[in-house]
Short mmCIF file of C-alpha atoms and ligand atoms in Angstrom, two decimals:
data_model
loop_
_atom_site.label_atom_id
_atom_site.label_comp_id
_atom_site.label_asym_id
_atom_site.label_seq_id
_atom_site.Cartn_x
_atom_site.Cartn_y
_atom_site.Cartn_z
CA MET A 1 -23.57 7.83 -62.11
CA ASP A 2 -24.16 7.12 -58.43
CA LYS A 3 -21.95 7.53 -55.40
CA LEU A 4 -21.97 5.60 -52.14
CA VAL A 5 -22.94 7.47 -48.98
CA LEU A 6 -21.72 5.46 -45.99
CA THR A 7 -21.71 6.19 -42.27
CA GLY A 8 -19.06 4.20 -40.42
CA GLY A 9 -19.31 2.53 -37.01
CA ALA A 10 -21.90 -0.19 -37.45
CA ARG A 11 -20.74 -3.71 -36.54
CA LEU A 12 -21.47 -5.97 -39.52
CA GLU A 13 -23.41 -9.04 -38.40
CA GLY A 14 -25.34 -11.71 -40.24
CA THR A 15 -25.08 -13.92 -43.31
CA ILE A 16 -24.63 -13.25 -47.02
CA VAL A 17 -24.27 -15.61 -49.96
CA SER A 18 -21.21 -15.02 -52.09
CA SER A 19 -21.95 -14.46 -55.79
CA GLY A 20 -20.41 -16.42 -58.64
CA SER A 21 -16.78 -15.69 -59.45
CA LYS A 22 -16.29 -12.71 -61.80
CA ASN A 23 -12.89 -13.90 -63.02
CA GLY A 24 -14.01 -17.50 -63.35
CA THR A 25 -17.11 -16.49 -65.31
CA LEU A 26 -15.21 -14.28 -67.79
CA ALA A 27 -12.73 -17.01 -68.73
CA ILE A 28 -15.54 -19.58 -69.03
CA MET A 29 -17.66 -17.34 -71.27
CA ALA A 30 -14.69 -16.94 -73.63
CA GLY A 31 -14.15 -20.71 -73.48
CA ALA A 32 -17.80 -21.30 -74.43
CA LEU A 33 -16.89 -20.04 -77.92
CA LEU A 34 -15.10 -23.35 -78.49
CA GLY A 35 -18.28 -25.41 -78.26
CA LYS A 36 -20.83 -26.27 -80.95
CA GLY A 37 -24.11 -26.40 -79.07
CA GLU A 38 -25.70 -24.75 -76.09
CA THR A 39 -23.83 -23.91 -72.90
CA VAL A 40 -25.87 -23.13 -69.79
CA LEU A 41 -24.04 -21.32 -66.99
CA HIS A 42 -25.53 -21.09 -63.49
CA ASN A 43 -24.66 -18.69 -60.64
CA VAL A 44 -23.32 -16.06 -63.05
CA PRO A 45 -22.94 -12.73 -61.21
CA ALA A 46 -25.02 -9.81 -62.55
CA ILE A 47 -22.11 -7.39 -62.85
CA GLY A 48 -20.78 -4.95 -65.43
CA ASP A 49 -17.90 -7.09 -66.65
CA VAL A 50 -20.18 -10.06 -67.37
CA ARG A 51 -22.50 -7.80 -69.35
CA THR A 52 -19.49 -6.58 -71.35
CA MET A 53 -18.50 -10.16 -72.13
CA MET A 54 -22.08 -10.92 -73.18
CA ASP A 55 -21.91 -7.91 -75.54
CA MET A 56 -18.65 -9.28 -76.90
CA LEU A 57 -20.12 -12.72 -77.64
CA ARG A 58 -23.11 -11.11 -79.35
CA ALA A 59 -20.75 -8.90 -81.41
CA LEU A 60 -19.24 -12.15 -82.70
CA GLY A 61 -22.69 -13.29 -83.81
CA VAL A 62 -22.98 -15.80 -80.97
CA LYS A 63 -26.31 -16.35 -79.21
CA CYS A 64 -26.05 -15.19 -75.60
CA GLU A 65 -29.05 -14.69 -73.33
CA GLU A 66 -29.28 -13.71 -69.66
CA TYR A 67 -32.09 -15.19 -67.54
CA PRO A 68 -33.15 -14.63 -63.92
CA LYS A 69 -31.25 -16.24 -61.05
CA GLY A 70 -27.84 -16.01 -62.67
CA ILE A 71 -28.49 -18.25 -65.66
CA VAL A 72 -26.75 -17.40 -68.95
CA ARG A 73 -27.28 -19.43 -72.12
CA ILE A 74 -24.64 -19.29 -74.84
CA ASP A 75 -24.84 -21.07 -78.19
CA ALA A 76 -21.61 -20.76 -80.19
CA THR A 77 -22.59 -23.29 -82.86
CA GLU A 78 -22.21 -20.40 -85.32
CA ILE A 79 -19.58 -17.66 -84.97
CA ASP A 80 -20.50 -15.23 -87.73
CA VAL A 81 -17.98 -12.49 -87.00
CA THR A 82 -14.23 -12.94 -86.43
CA GLU A 83 -13.37 -9.36 -85.45
CA ALA A 84 -13.87 -8.09 -81.89
CA PRO A 85 -14.55 -4.35 -81.58
CA TYR A 86 -12.13 -2.00 -79.82
CA GLU A 87 -14.82 -0.36 -77.69
CA LEU A 88 -15.55 -3.65 -75.94
CA VAL A 89 -11.92 -4.66 -75.43
CA LYS A 90 -11.22 -1.12 -74.18
CA ARG A 91 -14.04 -1.54 -71.65
CA MET A 92 -12.70 -4.80 -70.31
CA ARG A 93 -9.29 -6.39 -70.83
CA ALA A 94 -10.55 -9.94 -70.31
CA SER A 95 -12.57 -9.76 -73.53
CA PHE A 96 -9.24 -10.00 -75.40
CA CYS A 97 -9.30 -13.71 -74.54
CA VAL A 98 -11.88 -14.40 -77.25
CA LEU A 99 -8.99 -14.24 -79.76
CA GLY A 100 -7.76 -17.82 -79.35
CA PRO A 101 -11.15 -19.56 -79.28
CA VAL A 102 -12.37 -17.67 -82.39
CA LEU A 103 -9.07 -18.48 -84.13
CA ALA A 104 -9.40 -22.14 -83.17
CA ARG A 105 -12.96 -22.30 -84.53
CA LYS A 106 -12.64 -20.09 -87.64
CA GLY A 107 -8.95 -20.11 -88.60
CA TYR A 108 -8.84 -16.33 -88.21
CA ALA A 109 -9.48 -13.73 -85.50
CA LYS A 110 -8.87 -10.03 -85.11
CA VAL A 111 -9.17 -8.45 -81.66
CA ALA A 112 -8.28 -4.98 -80.48
CA MET A 113 -5.32 -4.88 -78.12
CA PRO A 114 -6.37 -4.10 -74.55
CA GLY A 115 -4.88 -0.86 -73.28
CA GLY A 116 -3.06 -0.63 -69.98
CA CYS A 117 -5.38 0.02 -67.10
CA ASP A 118 -5.52 1.60 -63.68
CA ILE A 119 -3.25 -1.00 -62.12
CA GLY A 120 -0.47 -1.37 -64.64
CA ALA A 121 0.64 -1.84 -68.23
CA ARG A 122 -0.79 -5.38 -68.39
CA PRO A 123 0.84 -6.39 -71.69
CA ILE A 124 -0.39 -9.39 -73.69
CA ASP A 125 3.00 -10.74 -74.85
CA PHE A 126 2.52 -14.12 -73.09
CA HIS A 127 -0.84 -14.54 -74.83
CA VAL A 128 0.65 -13.74 -78.25
CA LYS A 129 3.64 -16.03 -77.62
CA GLY A 130 1.28 -18.91 -76.85
CA ILE A 131 -0.95 -18.34 -79.88
CA GLN A 132 2.14 -18.16 -82.11
CA ALA A 133 3.56 -21.31 -80.55
CA LEU A 134 0.35 -23.09 -81.55
CA GLY A 135 1.23 -22.26 -85.16
CA ALA A 136 -0.74 -19.09 -85.79
CA TYR A 137 0.60 -16.20 -87.87
CA VAL A 138 0.11 -13.15 -85.64
CA ASN A 139 0.21 -9.57 -86.92
CA ILE A 140 -0.08 -6.59 -84.57
CA ASP A 141 -1.03 -3.44 -86.42
CA HIS A 142 -2.98 -0.26 -85.68
CA GLY A 143 -3.83 -1.48 -82.20
CA PHE A 144 -5.26 -4.78 -83.35
CA VAL A 145 -3.97 -8.33 -82.97
CA GLU A 146 -4.71 -10.44 -86.04
CA ALA A 147 -4.18 -14.21 -85.86
CA GLU A 148 -4.50 -16.66 -88.72
CA CYS A 149 -3.98 -20.41 -88.94
CA GLU A 150 -5.62 -23.20 -90.89
CA ARG A 151 -4.95 -25.81 -88.23
CA LEU A 152 -3.42 -25.25 -84.80
CA CYS A 153 -0.75 -27.72 -83.69
CA GLY A 154 0.05 -28.82 -80.15
CA THR A 155 3.23 -27.29 -78.73
CA GLU A 156 5.21 -26.56 -75.58
CA VAL A 157 4.96 -23.09 -74.06
CA TYR A 158 6.91 -21.66 -71.13
CA LEU A 159 5.36 -18.66 -69.39
CA ASN A 160 7.95 -16.21 -67.99
CA PHE A 161 5.39 -15.40 -65.29
CA PRO A 162 2.52 -17.68 -64.20
CA SER A 163 -0.07 -15.44 -65.81
CA ALA A 164 -3.65 -16.48 -65.03
CA GLY A 165 -5.08 -14.95 -68.18
CA ALA A 166 -2.38 -16.29 -70.49
CA THR A 167 -2.72 -19.77 -68.97
CA GLN A 168 -6.50 -19.72 -69.49
CA HIS A 169 -6.24 -18.27 -72.99
CA ILE A 170 -3.60 -20.72 -74.27
CA MET A 171 -5.27 -23.69 -72.56
CA SER A 172 -8.63 -22.89 -74.17
CA THR A 173 -7.12 -22.42 -77.61
CA ALA A 174 -5.07 -25.62 -77.37
CA CYS A 175 -8.23 -27.70 -76.80
CA LEU A 176 -8.90 -27.67 -80.58
CA ALA A 177 -5.27 -28.02 -81.72
CA ASP A 178 -3.85 -31.22 -83.23
CA GLY A 179 -1.86 -33.13 -80.63
CA MET A 180 -0.54 -32.34 -77.17
CA THR A 181 0.15 -28.89 -75.74
CA VAL A 182 2.14 -28.45 -72.53
CA ILE A 183 2.07 -25.14 -70.66
CA HIS A 184 5.06 -24.81 -68.33
CA ASN A 185 5.07 -22.37 -65.40
CA ALA A 186 1.28 -22.21 -65.74
CA ALA A 187 -0.82 -20.25 -63.25
CA THR A 188 -2.52 -22.31 -60.53
CA GLU A 189 -5.26 -19.82 -59.61
CA PRO A 190 -8.63 -21.46 -58.76
CA GLU A 191 -10.10 -19.71 -61.81
CA VAL A 192 -7.76 -21.80 -64.00
CA THR A 193 -9.14 -24.97 -62.42
CA GLN A 194 -12.70 -23.71 -62.79
CA LEU A 195 -12.14 -23.13 -66.51
CA THR A 196 -10.59 -26.59 -66.81
CA ASP A 197 -13.66 -28.17 -65.21
CA PHE A 198 -15.89 -26.34 -67.68
CA LEU A 199 -13.78 -27.23 -70.74
CA THR A 200 -13.64 -30.85 -69.62
CA ALA A 201 -17.44 -30.87 -69.43
CA MET A 202 -17.36 -29.67 -73.07
CA GLY A 203 -15.23 -32.72 -73.99
CA ALA A 204 -11.73 -31.28 -73.64
CA ARG A 205 -8.83 -33.43 -72.44
CA ILE A 206 -6.79 -31.49 -69.87
CA GLU A 207 -4.47 -32.71 -67.13
CA GLY A 208 -2.52 -30.88 -64.45
CA ALA A 209 -4.84 -27.92 -63.88
CA GLY A 210 -3.93 -26.37 -60.56
CA THR A 211 -0.28 -27.31 -61.03
CA ASN A 212 2.44 -25.39 -62.86
CA THR A 213 2.40 -27.87 -65.77
CA VAL A 214 -0.83 -28.23 -67.71
CA ARG A 215 -1.23 -30.77 -70.54
CA ILE A 216 -3.95 -30.39 -73.17
CA GLU A 217 -4.65 -33.19 -75.67
CA GLY A 218 -6.40 -31.48 -78.60
CA VAL A 219 -9.73 -32.84 -79.87
CA LYS A 220 -11.61 -32.26 -83.11
CA GLU A 221 -14.69 -30.66 -81.64
CA LEU A 222 -16.19 -29.50 -78.36
CA ARG A 223 -19.87 -29.34 -77.40
CA GLY A 224 -21.77 -26.97 -75.13
CA ALA A 225 -21.93 -27.81 -71.41
CA ASN A 226 -23.82 -27.07 -68.20
CA TYR A 227 -21.71 -25.49 -65.49
CA GLU A 228 -22.27 -23.87 -62.10
CA VAL A 229 -19.84 -21.02 -61.44
CA PRO A 230 -18.17 -21.35 -57.98
CA ALA A 231 -18.17 -18.49 -55.47
CA ASP A 232 -16.12 -15.35 -55.93
CA ARG A 233 -13.17 -15.60 -53.53
CA MET A 234 -12.39 -11.90 -53.94
CA GLU A 235 -15.89 -10.86 -52.95
CA ALA A 236 -15.76 -13.21 -49.94
CA GLY A 237 -12.38 -11.77 -48.92
CA THR A 238 -13.65 -8.22 -49.22
CA PHE A 239 -16.60 -8.91 -46.91
CA ALA A 240 -14.32 -10.78 -44.50
CA VAL A 241 -12.15 -7.65 -44.23
CA ALA A 242 -15.27 -5.56 -43.64
CA ALA A 243 -16.27 -7.90 -40.80
CA VAL A 244 -12.86 -7.48 -39.13
CA ILE A 245 -12.75 -3.69 -39.59
CA THR A 246 -16.17 -3.31 -37.96
CA ARG A 247 -15.44 -5.88 -35.20
CA GLY A 248 -18.39 -7.83 -36.52
CA ASP A 249 -19.49 -11.43 -36.95
CA VAL A 250 -20.24 -12.30 -40.58
CA ARG A 251 -21.00 -15.57 -42.32
CA ILE A 252 -20.29 -15.81 -46.04
CA GLU A 253 -21.89 -18.82 -47.69
CA GLU A 254 -20.71 -20.83 -50.71
CA VAL A 255 -17.00 -20.14 -50.11
CA GLN A 256 -14.50 -22.94 -50.88
CA TYR A 257 -11.77 -22.96 -48.22
CA ASP A 258 -9.02 -24.08 -50.63
CA ASP A 259 -9.70 -21.10 -52.91
CA ILE A 260 -9.22 -18.59 -50.12
CA GLU A 261 -6.67 -20.31 -47.84
CA PRO A 262 -3.75 -17.84 -48.30
CA PHE A 263 -5.99 -14.90 -47.45
CA THR A 264 -7.59 -16.77 -44.52
CA LEU A 265 -4.20 -17.57 -42.97
CA LYS A 266 -3.21 -13.88 -43.08
CA LEU A 267 -6.56 -12.85 -41.61
CA ARG A 268 -5.94 -15.18 -38.66
CA GLU A 269 -2.47 -13.64 -38.29
CA VAL A 270 -4.01 -10.23 -37.52
CA GLY A 271 -6.24 -11.79 -34.87
CA ALA A 272 -9.48 -12.56 -36.70
CA ILE A 273 -11.37 -15.73 -35.82
CA VAL A 274 -12.11 -17.51 -39.11
CA ASP A 275 -14.05 -20.77 -39.20
CA PHE A 276 -15.23 -22.88 -42.13
CA ALA A 277 -18.11 -25.34 -42.07
CA ASP A 278 -20.08 -26.67 -45.07
CA ASN A 279 -18.63 -24.08 -47.47
CA CYS A 280 -19.57 -21.26 -45.10
CA MET A 281 -16.84 -18.87 -43.93
CA ARG A 282 -17.48 -17.23 -40.54
CA VAL A 283 -15.34 -14.20 -39.70
CA ARG A 284 -15.31 -12.60 -36.27
CA CYS A 285 -13.10 -10.02 -34.60
CA ASN A 286 -13.66 -8.35 -31.25
CA ALA A 287 -10.35 -6.60 -30.72
CA ARG A 288 -8.14 -4.21 -32.67
CA PRO A 289 -6.28 -6.27 -35.33
CA MET A 290 -2.50 -6.69 -35.16
CA ALA A 291 -0.19 -5.50 -37.94
CA THR A 292 1.26 -8.02 -40.39
CA ASP A 293 3.24 -7.99 -43.65
CA ILE A 294 1.64 -8.83 -46.98
CA MET A 295 3.47 -9.89 -50.17
CA THR A 296 1.20 -10.48 -53.16
CA MET A 297 2.22 -13.42 -55.36
CA PRO A 298 0.62 -15.72 -57.91
CA HIS A 299 -1.56 -18.42 -56.28
CA PRO A 300 -1.01 -19.95 -53.75
CA GLY A 301 0.58 -16.66 -52.67
CA PHE A 302 -1.47 -13.83 -51.20
CA PRO A 303 -3.92 -12.71 -53.93
CA THR A 304 -3.18 -9.31 -55.44
CA ASP A 305 -6.94 -8.60 -55.72
CA LEU A 306 -7.27 -8.60 -51.94
CA GLN A 307 -4.18 -6.48 -51.24
CA GLN A 308 -6.21 -3.28 -51.33
CA PRO A 309 -9.01 -4.19 -48.89
CA PHE A 310 -6.45 -5.82 -46.59
CA ALA A 311 -4.40 -2.61 -46.56
CA ALA A 312 -7.52 -0.75 -45.43
CA LEU A 313 -7.68 -3.17 -42.50
CA LEU A 314 -3.97 -2.66 -41.69
CA ALA A 315 -4.48 1.13 -41.69
CA THR A 316 -6.05 0.83 -38.19
CA ALA A 317 -4.14 -2.23 -36.96
CA GLN A 318 -1.80 -2.17 -33.97
CA GLY A 319 1.75 -1.69 -35.24
CA THR A 320 3.50 -1.27 -38.56
CA SER A 321 2.75 -3.39 -41.65
CA VAL A 322 4.66 -3.63 -44.92
CA VAL A 323 2.61 -4.37 -48.05
CA THR A 324 4.54 -5.44 -51.15
CA GLU A 325 2.70 -5.67 -54.48
CA ASN A 326 4.64 -8.14 -56.65
CA VAL A 327 2.07 -8.71 -59.40
CA TYR A 328 1.16 -5.25 -60.71
CA GLU A 329 3.22 -2.08 -60.88
CA ARG A 330 0.47 0.40 -59.97
CA ARG A 331 -1.88 -1.12 -57.43
CA PHE A 332 -1.63 1.46 -54.65
CA ARG A 333 -3.85 4.16 -56.15
CA TYR A 334 -6.16 3.95 -53.12
CA VAL A 335 -3.34 4.98 -50.73
CA ASN A 336 -3.79 8.75 -51.10
CA GLU A 337 -7.50 8.42 -50.36
CA LEU A 338 -6.76 6.41 -47.20
CA ILE A 339 -4.23 9.09 -46.18
CA ARG A 340 -7.00 11.68 -46.57
CA MET A 341 -9.01 9.53 -44.13
CA GLY A 342 -6.16 9.83 -41.62
CA ALA A 343 -4.09 6.75 -42.47
CA ASP A 344 -0.32 6.89 -41.96
CA ILE A 345 1.06 5.25 -45.11
CA LYS A 346 4.32 5.76 -46.98
CA GLN A 347 4.25 4.19 -50.44
CA ASP A 348 7.26 3.90 -52.66
CA GLY A 349 7.11 1.86 -55.87
CA ARG A 350 5.76 -1.61 -55.08
CA THR A 351 5.91 -1.18 -51.30
CA ALA A 352 3.66 0.60 -48.80
CA VAL A 353 4.62 0.96 -45.13
CA ILE A 354 1.48 1.32 -43.00
CA ASN A 355 1.68 2.61 -39.42
CA GLY A 356 -1.66 1.68 -37.90
CA VAL A 357 -3.70 4.54 -36.43
CA VAL A 358 -6.57 4.10 -33.98
CA LYS A 359 -9.31 5.42 -36.21
CA LEU A 360 -9.91 6.81 -39.70
CA THR A 361 -12.41 9.56 -40.43
CA GLY A 362 -15.03 9.63 -43.15
CA VAL A 363 -14.27 11.76 -46.24
CA GLN A 364 -15.41 12.40 -49.80
CA ALA A 365 -13.30 10.02 -51.86
CA VAL A 366 -12.99 8.70 -55.42
CA ALA A 367 -12.62 5.03 -56.35
CA SER A 368 -9.93 4.77 -59.08
CA ASP A 369 -10.46 1.08 -59.90
CA LEU A 370 -12.38 -1.99 -58.77
CA ARG A 371 -10.30 -3.13 -55.84
CA ALA A 372 -9.25 0.40 -54.81
CA GLY A 373 -12.99 1.07 -54.48
CA ALA A 374 -13.31 -2.02 -52.30
CA ALA A 375 -10.54 -0.70 -50.06
CA LEU A 376 -12.31 2.65 -49.65
CA VAL A 377 -15.63 0.97 -48.78
CA CYS A 378 -13.94 -1.22 -46.15
CA ALA A 379 -12.10 1.77 -44.67
CA ALA A 380 -15.29 3.87 -44.60
CA LEU A 381 -17.21 1.11 -42.78
CA GLY A 382 -14.83 1.44 -39.83
CA ALA A 383 -14.25 5.20 -40.05
CA GLU A 384 -15.75 7.85 -37.80
CA GLY A 385 -18.54 9.75 -39.54
CA LYS A 386 -19.84 9.86 -43.08
CA SER A 387 -18.02 9.05 -46.31
CA GLU A 388 -19.08 9.69 -49.88
CA ILE A 389 -17.36 7.46 -52.44
CA SER A 390 -17.77 8.37 -56.10
CA GLY A 391 -16.59 6.29 -59.08
CA ILE A 392 -18.65 3.34 -57.85
CA GLU A 393 -19.13 2.21 -61.45
CA HIS A 394 -15.80 0.51 -60.85
CA LEU A 395 -17.32 -1.46 -57.96
CA GLN A 396 -20.38 -2.38 -60.01
CA ARG A 397 -18.07 -4.04 -62.56
CA GLY A 398 -17.06 -6.72 -60.08
CA TYR A 399 -19.28 -6.84 -56.99
CA GLU A 400 -22.87 -8.03 -57.35
CA ASN A 401 -25.40 -6.19 -55.14
CA MET A 402 -22.66 -4.84 -52.87
CA VAL A 403 -24.89 -2.17 -51.30
CA GLU A 404 -27.74 -4.63 -50.64
CA LYS A 405 -25.35 -7.14 -49.07
CA LEU A 406 -23.75 -4.48 -46.86
CA LYS A 407 -27.19 -3.25 -45.77
CA ALA A 408 -28.24 -6.82 -44.96
CA LEU A 409 -25.25 -6.96 -42.59
CA GLY A 410 -26.26 -3.73 -40.88
CA ALA A 411 -24.12 -1.16 -42.67
CA GLN A 412 -25.50 2.36 -43.03
CA VAL A 413 -24.94 2.73 -46.77
CA SER A 414 -26.86 3.84 -49.84
CA ALA A 415 -26.21 4.65 -53.47
CA VAL A 416 -27.33 8.14 -54.51
CA PRO A 417 -26.95 10.18 -57.71
CA ASP A 418 -23.53 11.84 -57.80
CA GLU A 419 -24.36 15.51 -58.43
CA GLN A 420 -20.69 16.43 -58.54
CA GLU A 421 -20.26 14.16 -61.57
CA LYS A 422 -21.79 16.96 -63.64
CA GLU A 423 -19.29 19.57 -62.47
CA THR A 424 -16.29 19.85 -64.74
CA VAL A 425 -13.09 20.52 -62.86
CA PHE A 426 -10.33 22.27 -64.82
CA VAL A 427 -6.87 21.70 -63.32
C1 EPZ B 1 -6.39 -11.99 -63.84
O1 EPZ B 1 -5.87 -10.95 -64.63
C2 EPZ B 1 -7.54 -11.36 -63.09
N1 EPZ B 1 -8.52 -10.84 -64.04
C3 EPZ B 1 -7.02 -10.21 -62.23
O2 EPZ B 1 -8.12 -9.71 -61.48
C4 EPZ B 1 -5.98 -10.76 -61.26
O3 EPZ B 1 -5.45 -9.71 -60.49
C5 EPZ B 1 -4.86 -11.45 -62.05
O4 EPZ B 1 -5.42 -12.47 -62.90
C6 EPZ B 1 -3.83 -12.09 -61.14
O5 EPZ B 1 -4.42 -13.06 -60.36
C7 EPZ B 1 -9.37 -11.68 -64.64
O6 EPZ B 1 -9.31 -12.89 -64.46
C8 EPZ B 1 -10.37 -11.08 -65.58
P1 EPZ B 1 -2.09 -11.99 -65.16
P2 EPZ B 1 -4.76 -11.28 -65.75
O7 EPZ B 1 -1.99 -12.28 -66.60
O8 EPZ B 1 -4.98 -12.62 -66.30
C9 EPZ B 1 1.78 -9.65 -66.45
C10 EPZ B 1 -9.58 -8.09 -60.65
O9 EPZ B 1 -9.39 -7.14 -59.88
N2 EPZ B 1 1.51 -10.13 -67.82
O10 EPZ B 1 -1.95 -13.09 -64.17
O11 EPZ B 1 -4.69 -10.16 -66.70
C11 EPZ B 1 0.78 -8.61 -66.01
O12 EPZ B 1 1.17 -7.34 -66.47
C12 EPZ B 1 -8.56 -8.36 -61.73
O13 EPZ B 1 -10.55 -8.88 -60.61
C13 EPZ B 1 2.47 -9.90 -68.80
O14 EPZ B 1 3.52 -9.29 -68.56
O15 EPZ B 1 -3.46 -11.29 -64.84
C14 EPZ B 1 0.82 -8.72 -64.52
O16 EPZ B 1 1.90 -7.96 -64.03
C15 EPZ B 1 -7.43 -7.36 -61.77
N3 EPZ B 1 2.22 -10.33 -70.06
C16 EPZ B 1 1.11 -10.21 -64.28
O17 EPZ B 1 1.58 -10.73 -65.52
C17 EPZ B 1 1.08 -11.02 -70.38
O18 EPZ B 1 0.91 -11.41 -71.55
C18 EPZ B 1 -0.11 -11.01 -63.86
O19 EPZ B 1 -1.07 -10.82 -64.82
C19 EPZ B 1 0.12 -11.24 -69.36
C20 EPZ B 1 0.37 -10.81 -68.09
#
């Protein structure tokens, strides 16, 4: 494995193009299983999680080919296998969402249960409730979820929490059910709307995407579709934070303002100058940011996936900030690493109180998960001296060409083999 070696202090300046949305792509690739015929996806990010989902589709006997320039072709006319292997679901939770589409196409599906992960338990009870409500018999045994149903029937489902994944999973599955399905308290994340646009291109009948009530009129069959994946709002937000931390001037192209409005409004609150023109987000900051409070919530609340990089920004802001993580129970695993860089943070449960310090210092650090890694990179960009960040395989799951993009903006960063990886530490 590699590690990042990064020397802080450079002002990031210039323009990058945001890659396609990781979370949008993963839901859409699972949805492609519903269609008989070829689906062609454009602007698919070349990242670890997409490769895992491609492996999953192939494991189901579905044709799935990656081409240059972010093109992925999927042909789910035939689904030869109805069981999804544990090792793929273990690698990436989102691959669990093939359950409903395979069930809808084949009348049976068996998928390993995703484990918890670095940020929380992440149960799948809402997903199971929805699949059962559509008429499936669901058996959970030996770590696998088995679902069986000759013909799915439209239903009404209420989600206790507006879960993005459960909304996407139930919505996709309901496309091939008989009759109308209504999802109440549905998630309104942009990735739900992106999936809806894709499914509609396949011939699905869906209304209300982007609101808390989504209606799906089942159809007999869906076809393949062409679809261009929109930009990744989490990648754009991460680079925007890096621009502020380094007092830089960065343009991020292909960003839809509506997708990133909550984050943008908070960035302006700390004193950043954020402008949008023709889907290009320009972020400038020439003074030390001010403290502010962050409370993560389902969309249109502040996105939980940008809580970590934003906290890295608040670590050197003027004043005291309170960060409350309302979506996941364990999303502060980067805090100890920031403290080792000199941050003054007191974290208790779902809240972290951050007293801004003038400067952080570079350290050797470990990324524990995707967005924690993003926080460490942002902190290191503004820190004094050199940082070495290992565990960057987490970053490579969700950020396409992060090192190249940072270099293009003037960062002093490179990926080098992580010699320490070979040492075994006994504690
Ligand atoms: C999606 O995860 C994203 N992942 C996450 O991004 C993102 O943080 C999350 O939505 C919230 O926006 C992908 O799209 C692949 P949830 P998802 O279901 O669908 C609880 C990243 O960094 N819950 O909205 O799994 C759950 O435990 C990743 O890119 C249940 O209790 O998120 C959590 O507390 C991380 N039961 C809350 O809901 C369920 O059946 C929100 O989870 C499902 C969820």
